C-alpha angles and dihedrals in degrees: 000000000000091000110118109165094096113055137166087264097056105025090106094054108069117145133190109256096192142326134221130197128203092209094232117117100219137089121275116246096201139037122247115265118221120199115172109313095340129090118201117205129184113203125218115267123347078048103221116179121217132188112206127196107232092197093057101050095264101317109173109249092183141336135206122209111184120220105254096195 
């Protein structure tokens, strides 16, 4: 691998950069998907989809809320 940010010298020093909560108290049914600098998250029911900017501490780029009628 060409990845070099985590080394034997710093592997014991990870820190949380930021967190983001969907605000729905239920378990997630899918893992987040990261493509480039964007993380896509599907919430538990009612199944909202969020696109988060990973360079801006989780700022919402867009969200989709399906019509549940």
